[in-house]
Short mmCIF file of the C-alpha atoms (twelve columns), coordinates in Angstrom:
data_MODEL
# 
_entry.id   MODEL 
# 
loop_
_atom_site.group_PDB 
_atom_site.id 
_atom_site.type_symbol 
_atom_site.label_atom_id 
_atom_site.label_alt_id 
_atom_site.label_comp_id 
_atom_site.label_asym_id 
_atom_site.label_seq_id 
_atom_site.Cartn_x 
_atom_site.Cartn_y 
_atom_site.Cartn_z 
_atom_site.pdbx_PDB_model_num 
ATOM 1  C CA . MET A 1  269.195 74.248 120.932 1 
ATOM 2  C CA . ASN A 2  266.994 77.174 121.889 1 
ATOM 3  C CA . ASN A 3  263.688 75.525 120.469 1 
ATOM 4  C CA . LEU A 4  262.003 72.427 121.703 1 
ATOM 5  C CA . THR A 5  258.792 70.895 120.466 1 
ATOM 6  C CA . LEU A 6  256.803 69.183 123.038 1 
ATOM 7  C CA . TYR A 7  253.714 66.814 122.672 1 
ATOM 8  C CA . HIS A 8  250.483 66.088 124.948 1 
ATOM 9  C CA . ASP A 9  247.849 63.438 124.359 1 
ATOM 10 C CA . SER A 10 244.455 63.452 125.355 1 
ATOM 11 C CA . LYS A 11 241.755 60.481 125.246 1 
ATOM 12 C CA . GLU A 12 238.961 63.033 124.093 1 
ATOM 13 C CA . GLY A 13 240.669 66.659 123.996 1 
ATOM 14 C CA . ILE A 14 241.363 69.249 126.645 1 
ATOM 15 C CA . ILE A 15 238.383 71.264 127.788 1 
ATOM 16 C CA . GLY A 16 238.642 74.696 129.861 1 
ATOM 17 C CA . LYS A 17 241.824 75.703 131.569 1 
ATOM 18 C CA . ILE A 18 244.945 73.254 131.909 1 
ATOM 19 C CA . LYS A 19 245.273 72.699 135.678 1 
ATOM 20 C CA . PRO A 20 248.104 70.153 137.459 1 
ATOM 21 C CA . ASN A 21 245.633 67.906 138.343 1 
ATOM 22 C CA . SER A 22 247.648 64.578 137.971 1 
ATOM 23 C CA . ARG A 23 248.516 61.961 140.474 1 
ATOM 24 C CA . LYS A 24 250.653 63.164 143.345 1 
ATOM 25 C CA . SER A 25 253.246 60.368 142.729 1 
ATOM 26 C CA . CYS A 26 254.188 61.049 139.077 1 
ATOM 27 C CA . ASP A 27 257.685 60.849 138.039 1 
ATOM 28 C CA . PHE A 28 258.511 64.542 138.087 1 
ATOM 29 C CA . GLY A 29 255.565 65.506 140.544 1 
ATOM 30 C CA . GLN A 30 252.307 66.810 140.007 1 
ATOM 31 C CA . GLY A 31 251.698 68.781 136.762 1 
ATOM 32 C CA . PHE A 32 250.672 68.798 133.106 1 
ATOM 33 C CA . TYR A 33 252.848 66.210 131.231 1 
ATOM 34 C CA . MET A 34 254.587 66.720 127.674 1 
ATOM 35 C CA . GLY A 35 257.159 64.823 125.963 1 
ATOM 36 C CA . ALA A 36 259.701 65.594 123.134 1 
ATOM 37 C CA . ASN A 37 258.900 62.329 121.518 1 
ATOM 38 C CA . ILE A 38 255.623 62.060 119.404 1 
ATOM 39 C CA . ASN A 39 255.723 58.287 119.666 1 
ATOM 40 C CA . GLN A 40 255.335 58.351 123.531 1 
ATOM 41 C CA . PRO A 41 252.022 59.856 123.702 1 
ATOM 42 C CA . LEU A 42 250.623 58.170 120.617 1 
ATOM 43 C CA . THR A 43 251.055 55.037 122.167 1 
ATOM 44 C CA . LEU A 44 248.920 56.066 125.235 1 
ATOM 45 C CA . ILE A 45 245.821 57.143 123.211 1 
ATOM 46 C CA . CYS A 46 246.016 55.125 120.229 1 
ATOM 47 C CA . ASN A 47 243.238 52.706 121.472 1 
ATOM 48 C CA . TYR A 48 240.673 55.549 122.340 1 
ATOM 49 C CA . GLN A 49 237.914 56.392 119.981 1 
ATOM 50 C CA . ASN A 50 238.545 60.163 119.687 1 
ATOM 51 C CA . PRO A 51 241.938 60.995 120.770 1 
ATOM 52 C CA . LYS A 52 243.779 64.132 120.291 1 
ATOM 53 C CA . ILE A 53 247.430 65.140 120.451 1 
ATOM 54 C CA . TYR A 54 248.693 68.733 121.109 1 
ATOM 55 C CA . THR A 55 251.927 70.004 119.989 1 
ATOM 56 C CA . LEU A 56 253.707 73.186 121.763 1 
ATOM 57 C CA . ASN A 57 256.767 74.804 120.199 1 
ATOM 58 C CA . LEU A 58 258.825 76.170 123.313 1 
ATOM 59 C CA . ASP A 59 261.267 78.640 123.058 1 
ATOM 60 C CA . LEU A 60 263.910 77.856 125.768 1 
ATOM 61 C CA . THR A 61 265.964 81.305 125.681 1 
ATOM 62 C CA . ASN A 62 266.378 82.594 129.389 1 
ATOM 63 C CA . LEU A 63 264.321 79.553 130.416 1 
ATOM 64 C CA . LYS A 64 265.994 77.686 133.677 1 
ATOM 65 C CA . THR A 65 266.159 73.970 132.772 1 
ATOM 66 C CA . LYS A 66 267.273 70.885 134.715 1 
ATOM 67 C CA . GLU A 67 269.135 68.052 132.754 1 
ATOM 68 C CA . PHE A 68 269.612 64.545 134.443 1 
ATOM 69 C CA . ASN A 69 272.144 62.026 133.300 1 
ATOM 70 C CA . LEU A 70 270.645 58.629 133.909 1 
ATOM 71 C CA . ASN A 71 272.490 58.074 137.074 1 
ATOM 72 C CA . LEU A 72 271.691 57.665 140.848 1 
ATOM 73 C CA . GLU A 73 270.680 61.691 140.930 1 
ATOM 74 C CA . TRP A 74 268.038 60.772 138.364 1 
ATOM 75 C CA . ALA A 75 266.708 57.612 140.015 1 
ATOM 76 C CA . LEU A 76 266.447 59.414 143.411 1 
ATOM 77 C CA . PHE A 77 264.489 62.433 141.905 1 
ATOM 78 C CA . ILE A 78 262.082 59.876 140.286 1 
ATOM 79 C CA . ALA A 79 261.664 57.908 143.638 1 
ATOM 80 C CA . PHE A 80 261.055 61.119 145.425 1 
ATOM 81 C CA . ASN A 81 258.193 62.084 143.238 1 
ATOM 82 C CA . ARG A 82 256.598 58.965 143.006 1 
ATOM 83 C CA . GLY A 83 256.313 58.820 146.954 1 
ATOM 84 C CA . ILE A 84 258.972 55.942 147.088 1 
ATOM 85 C CA . MET A 85 261.232 57.903 149.492 1 
ATOM 86 C CA . ASP A 86 258.155 58.189 151.832 1 
ATOM 87 C CA . ASN A 87 257.349 54.710 151.847 1 
ATOM 88 C CA . LEU A 88 260.894 53.837 152.972 1 
ATOM 89 C CA . GLN A 89 260.967 56.423 155.718 1 
ATOM 90 C CA . ASP A 90 257.258 54.969 157.101 1 
ATOM 91 C CA . SER A 91 258.865 51.286 156.680 1 
ATOM 92 C CA . LYS A 92 261.957 52.341 158.879 1 
ATOM 93 C CA . ARG A 93 259.702 54.017 161.320 1 
ATOM 94 C CA . ASN A 94 257.617 50.887 161.667 1 
ATOM 95 C CA . GLN A 95 260.652 48.758 161.997 1 
ATOM 96 C CA . LYS A 96 261.729 50.497 165.397 1 
# 
């Protein structure tokens, strides 16, 4: 598949330039999050008064991608980006 449709939700719409201002401890690091399933963003914004959903059609040709199987590698990647690995290191240091 060389094309992918992605979706992004917003409580009131995007104004200005898109910046990676998300929390530092998001699943895949700080960034502008989009998903391939339209139902996921819709569930996050459905209770707001003026929600917006954005659609992006992405050409994957010559784009480097990373696919994860749902295994230990994926779980560790998520844990690292959420800051859980930092918390474990701090906890080990405090036990010494």
